[in-house]
CSV table of C-alpha atoms in Angstrom, one decimal:
chain,number,residue,atom,x,y,z
Z,1,MET,CA,-9.7,-0.3,12.2
Z,2,GLN,CA,-13.0,-2.2,11.5
Z,3,ALA,CA,-12.5,-2.4,7.8
Z,4,LEU,CA,-9.6,-4.7,8.4
Z,5,ALA,CA,-12.2,-7.4,9.6
Z,6,GLU,CA,-13.3,-7.9,6.0
Z,7,GLN,CA,-12.3,-11.2,4.3
Z,8,PRO,CA,-9.2,-11.1,2.1
Z,9,VAL,CA,-9.5,-11.7,-1.6
Z,10,ILE,CA,-7.0,-13.8,-3.4
Z,11,HIS,CA,-6.8,-13.3,-7.2
Z,12,VAL,CA,-5.3,-16.1,-9.4
Z,13,VAL,CA,-4.4,-15.1,-12.9
Z,14,ASP,CA,-3.2,-18.0,-15.1
Z,15,ASP,CA,-4.0,-19.1,-18.7
Z,16,GLU,CA,-3.6,-22.7,-17.7
Z,17,ALA,CA,-7.2,-23.7,-16.7
Z,18,PRO,CA,-6.4,-26.9,-14.8
Z,19,LEU,CA,-3.7,-25.2,-12.6
Z,20,ARG,CA,-6.0,-22.2,-12.1
Z,21,ARG,CA,-8.8,-24.3,-10.9
Z,22,SER,CA,-6.4,-26.4,-8.7
Z,23,LEU,CA,-5.2,-23.4,-7.0
Z,24,LEU,CA,-8.7,-21.8,-6.5
Z,25,PHE,CA,-10.0,-25.1,-5.0
Z,26,LEU,CA,-7.0,-25.3,-2.6
Z,27,LEU,CA,-7.5,-21.7,-1.6
Z,28,GLU,CA,-11.2,-22.0,-1.0
Z,29,SER,CA,-10.7,-25.4,0.9
Z,30,MET,CA,-8.6,-23.3,3.4
Z,31,GLY,CA,-11.3,-20.7,3.8
Z,32,TRP,CA,-9.8,-18.1,1.5
Z,33,GLN,CA,-12.0,-16.0,-0.9
Z,34,ALA,CA,-10.5,-16.6,-4.3
Z,35,VAL,CA,-11.2,-15.4,-7.9
Z,36,GLY,CA,-9.7,-16.8,-11.0
Z,37,HIS,CA,-8.9,-14.9,-14.2
Z,38,GLU,CA,-7.9,-16.7,-17.4
Z,39,SER,CA,-5.7,-13.9,-18.6
Z,40,ALA,CA,-4.2,-10.5,-17.7
Z,41,GLU,CA,-6.7,-8.8,-19.9
Z,42,ALA,CA,-9.5,-10.5,-18.1
Z,43,PHE,CA,-8.2,-9.2,-14.8
Z,44,LEU,CA,-7.7,-5.6,-16.2
Z,45,ALA,CA,-11.1,-5.5,-17.7
Z,46,GLY,CA,-12.5,-5.3,-14.1
Z,47,VAL,CA,-9.6,-4.4,-12.0
Z,48,PRO,CA,-11.0,-4.6,-8.6
Z,49,ASP,CA,-10.6,-2.1,-5.8
Z,50,PHE,CA,-8.0,-3.3,-3.2
Z,51,PRO,CA,-10.0,-5.0,-0.5
Z,52,ALA,CA,-10.1,-3.4,2.8
Z,53,GLY,CA,-9.5,-6.9,4.4
Z,54,GLY,CA,-6.4,-7.4,2.3
Z,55,GLY,CA,-5.6,-9.8,-0.4
Z,56,CYS,CA,-3.0,-10.4,-3.1
Z,57,LEU,CA,-2.5,-11.5,-6.7
Z,58,VAL,CA,-1.1,-14.8,-7.8
Z,59,LEU,CA,0.2,-14.3,-11.2
Z,60,ASP,CA,1.9,-16.5,-13.9
Z,61,ILE,CA,4.9,-14.7,-15.1
Z,62,ARG,CA,4.4,-16.0,-18.7
Z,63,MET,CA,1.1,-15.7,-20.4
Z,64,PRO,CA,0.3,-14.8,-24.1
Z,65,ARG,CA,-0.2,-11.2,-25.2
Z,66,VAL,CA,0.0,-9.5,-21.7
Z,67,SER,CA,2.6,-11.2,-19.7
Z,68,GLY,CA,2.7,-11.2,-15.9
Z,69,LEU,CA,5.6,-8.7,-15.9
Z,70,GLU,CA,3.6,-6.3,-18.0
Z,71,LEU,CA,0.5,-6.7,-15.7
Z,72,GLN,CA,2.7,-5.8,-12.8
Z,73,ARG,CA,3.9,-2.8,-14.6
Z,74,ARG,CA,0.3,-1.6,-15.5
Z,75,LEU,CA,-0.7,-2.1,-11.9
Z,76,LEU,CA,2.2,0.0,-10.6
Z,77,ALA,CA,1.3,2.7,-13.1
Z,78,LEU,CA,-2.4,2.6,-11.8
Z,79,GLU,CA,-0.9,2.9,-8.2
Z,80,LEU,CA,-2.8,-0.4,-7.3
Z,81,ALA,CA,-0.6,-1.9,-4.6
Z,82,PHE,CA,-1.6,-5.5,-4.9
Z,83,PRO,CA,1.2,-7.8,-3.3
Z,84,ILE,CA,2.1,-10.1,-6.1
Z,85,ILE,CA,3.3,-13.7,-5.9
Z,86,PHE,CA,4.6,-14.8,-9.2
Z,87,MET,CA,4.5,-18.3,-10.6
Z,88,THR,CA,7.4,-19.3,-12.7
Z,89,GLY,CA,8.5,-22.2,-14.8
Z,90,HIS,CA,11.9,-23.6,-15.2
Z,91,GLY,CA,14.4,-21.1,-16.6
Z,92,ASP,CA,12.4,-18.0,-15.6
Z,93,VAL,CA,14.6,-17.1,-12.6
Z,94,GLU,CA,15.9,-14.0,-14.4
Z,95,LEU,CA,12.3,-12.8,-15.0
Z,96,ALA,CA,11.4,-13.6,-11.3
Z,97,VAL,CA,14.3,-11.4,-10.2
Z,98,GLN,CA,13.1,-8.5,-12.3
Z,99,ALA,CA,9.6,-9.0,-10.8
Z,100,MET,CA,11.0,-9.0,-7.3
Z,101,LYS,CA,13.0,-5.8,-7.9
Z,102,ALA,CA,9.7,-4.2,-9.1
Z,103,GLY,CA,8.2,-5.1,-5.8
Z,104,ALA,CA,6.8,-8.7,-6.1
Z,105,VAL,CA,6.4,-10.3,-2.6
Z,106,ASP,CA,7.8,-13.6,-3.9
Z,107,PHE,CA,8.0,-16.2,-6.7
Z,108,LEU,CA,7.3,-19.9,-6.8
Z,109,GLN,CA,8.9,-22.2,-9.2
Z,110,LYS,CA,6.5,-24.7,-10.6
Z,111,PRO,CA,5.7,-27.4,-9.4
Z,112,PHE,CA,5.4,-26.1,-5.8
Z,113,LYS,CA,4.1,-27.8,-2.7
Z,114,ASP,CA,0.6,-26.8,-1.5
Z,115,GLN,CA,1.8,-25.8,1.9
Z,116,VAL,CA,4.6,-23.5,0.5
Z,117,PHE,CA,1.9,-21.8,-1.7
Z,118,LEU,CA,-0.5,-21.4,1.2
Z,119,ASP,CA,2.4,-19.9,3.5
Z,120,THR,CA,3.3,-17.5,0.7
Z,121,VAL,CA,-0.2,-16.4,0.3
Z,122,GLU,CA,-0.4,-15.9,4.1
Z,123,ARG,CA,2.6,-13.5,4.1
Z,124,ALA,CA,1.3,-11.6,1.1
Z,125,VAL,CA,-2.1,-11.2,2.7
Z,126,GLN,CA,-0.5,-9.9,5.9
Z,127,LEU,CA,1.6,-7.4,3.9
Z,128,SER,CA,-1.6,-6.2,2.1
Z,129,ARG,CA,-3.3,-5.6,5.5
Z,130,GLU,CA,-0.2,-3.6,6.7
Z,131,ARG,CA,-0.2,-1.5,3.5
Z,132,TYR,CA,-3.9,-0.9,3.8
Z,133,ALA,CA,-3.6,0.2,7.5
Z,134,ALA,CA,-0.5,2.6,6.4
Z,135,SER,CA,-2.7,3.9,3.6
Z,136,CYS,CA,-5.5,4.8,6.1
Z,137,ARG,CA,-3.1,6.5,8.5
Z,138,HIS,CA,-1.7,8.4,5.5
Z,139,GLN,CA,-5.2,9.6,4.4
Z,140,GLU,CA,-6.2,10.5,7.9
Z,141,ALA,CA,-3.1,12.4,8.4
Z,142,ARG,CA,-3.7,14.3,5.1
Z,143,ALA,CA,-7.3,15.1,6.0
Z,144,ALA,CA,-6.3,16.5,9.5
Z,145,LEU,CA,-3.6,18.9,7.8
Z,146,ALA,CA,-6.1,19.9,5.2
Z,147,ARG,CA,-8.0,21.5,7.9
Z,148,LEU,CA,-5.3,24.1,8.6
Z,149,SER,CA,-5.2,27.5,6.9
Z,150,ALA,CA,-2.2,28.6,5.0
Z,151,ARG,CA,-0.8,30.6,8.0
Z,152,GLU,CA,-1.5,27.6,10.3
Z,153,TRP,CA,0.3,25.3,8.2
Z,154,GLU,CA,3.4,27.6,8.1
Z,155,VAL,CA,3.3,27.7,12.0
Z,156,ALA,CA,2.7,24.0,12.3
Z,157,ARG,CA,5.6,23.1,10.0
Z,158,LEU,CA,8.0,25.4,11.9
Z,159,LEU,CA,6.8,24.0,15.4
Z,160,ALA,CA,7.3,20.3,14.0
Z,161,LEU,CA,10.8,21.4,13.1
Z,162,GLY,CA,11.5,22.1,16.8
Z,163,LEU,CA,11.2,25.8,16.8
Z,164,ALA,CA,10.0,27.8,19.8
Z,165,ASN,CA,7.2,30.2,19.6
Z,166,LYS,CA,9.5,33.2,19.5
Z,167,GLU,CA,11.6,31.8,16.7
Z,168,VAL,CA,8.6,31.0,14.6
Z,169,GLY,CA,7.3,34.6,15.3
Z,170,ARG,CA,10.6,35.9,14.1
Z,171,GLN,CA,10.5,33.8,10.9
Z,172,LEU,CA,7.0,34.6,10.0
Z,173,HIS,CA,7.2,38.3,11.1
Z,174,ILE,CA,4.4,37.8,13.6
Z,175,SER,CA,3.9,38.4,17.3
Z,176,ASP,CA,4.4,35.8,19.9
Z,177,ASN,CA,0.9,36.0,21.0
Z,178,THR,CA,-0.3,35.5,17.3
Z,179,VAL,CA,2.0,32.4,17.1
Z,180,HIS,CA,0.3,31.1,20.3
Z,181,VAL,CA,-3.0,31.5,19.0
Z,182,HIS,CA,-2.1,29.8,15.8
Z,183,ARG,CA,-0.4,27.0,17.8
Z,184,GLN,CA,-3.6,26.3,19.7
Z,185,HIS,CA,-5.7,26.3,16.5
Z,186,VAL,CA,-3.1,23.9,14.9
Z,187,MET,CA,-3.3,21.4,17.9
Z,188,GLU,CA,-7.1,21.4,18.1
Z,189,LYS,CA,-7.6,21.0,14.3
Z,190,THR,CA,-5.0,18.2,14.1
Z,191,GLY,CA,-5.8,16.5,17.4
Z,192,THR,CA,-2.2,16.7,18.4
Z,193,GLY,CA,-0.7,17.7,21.8
Z,194,SER,CA,2.9,18.4,21.1
Z,195,ALA,CA,5.3,19.4,18.5
Z,196,ALA,CA,6.6,15.8,18.4
Z,197,GLU,CA,3.1,14.4,17.6
Z,198,LEU,CA,2.6,17.2,15.0
Z,199,ALA,CA,5.9,16.1,13.4
Z,200,ARG,CA,4.8,12.6,13.3
Z,201,LEU,CA,1.5,13.5,11.5
Z,202,ILE,CA,3.2,15.7,9.0
Z,203,LEU,CA,5.6,12.9,8.1
Z,204,ARG,CA,2.6,10.4,7.9
Z,205,ALA,CA,0.9,12.7,5.4
Z,206,ASP,CA,4.2,13.2,3.4
Z,207,PRO,CA,7.6,11.7,4.2
Z,208,HIS,CA,9.2,14.7,2.8
Z,209,GLY,CA,6.8,17.2,4.6
Z,210,LEU,CA,9.6,18.6,6.8
Z,211,ASP,CA,12.4,18.8,4.3
């Protein structure tokens, strides 16, 4: 996917200016594109679109007013799937566990080594690329299935469940020939060549699409 060639963006959210500047300098010195934010509110004021090239959010777990955990909750509510790396101080392990349970990629206890930080960012960016690619496949599958008429969708779902043309016809009270015509249309519109491919397409669009 060509969009994935775009450069990842690393967002650093920390109210401690010296640490924030230090991390931005480290990231930029390694060739990453990095953006700093002095607070969760500053980040939320201009929540960026998730970059096609991937990226992640490096987030202090304790900040005044809006904490790192609260920012994580708000991003989840907005369905913004930024991989999050939390930075924690001594005694914040319980909070870090909460963050991990809510989907954080990892947490780093301050002070941490530069290489450990960079390795963790690399893993988070790779995860973001995988999530973006999966999201693209999901949207493409939904778009393909949206081309089907209501009757074609009924036929497609039954075919994907492994039913033969005759069985599909019996269930929908239509002739074998009509099923055959609908089947051809379904395959042409979705770009699939078999019931197995059709099933995979439906599941990419909706994991519960064949329930």
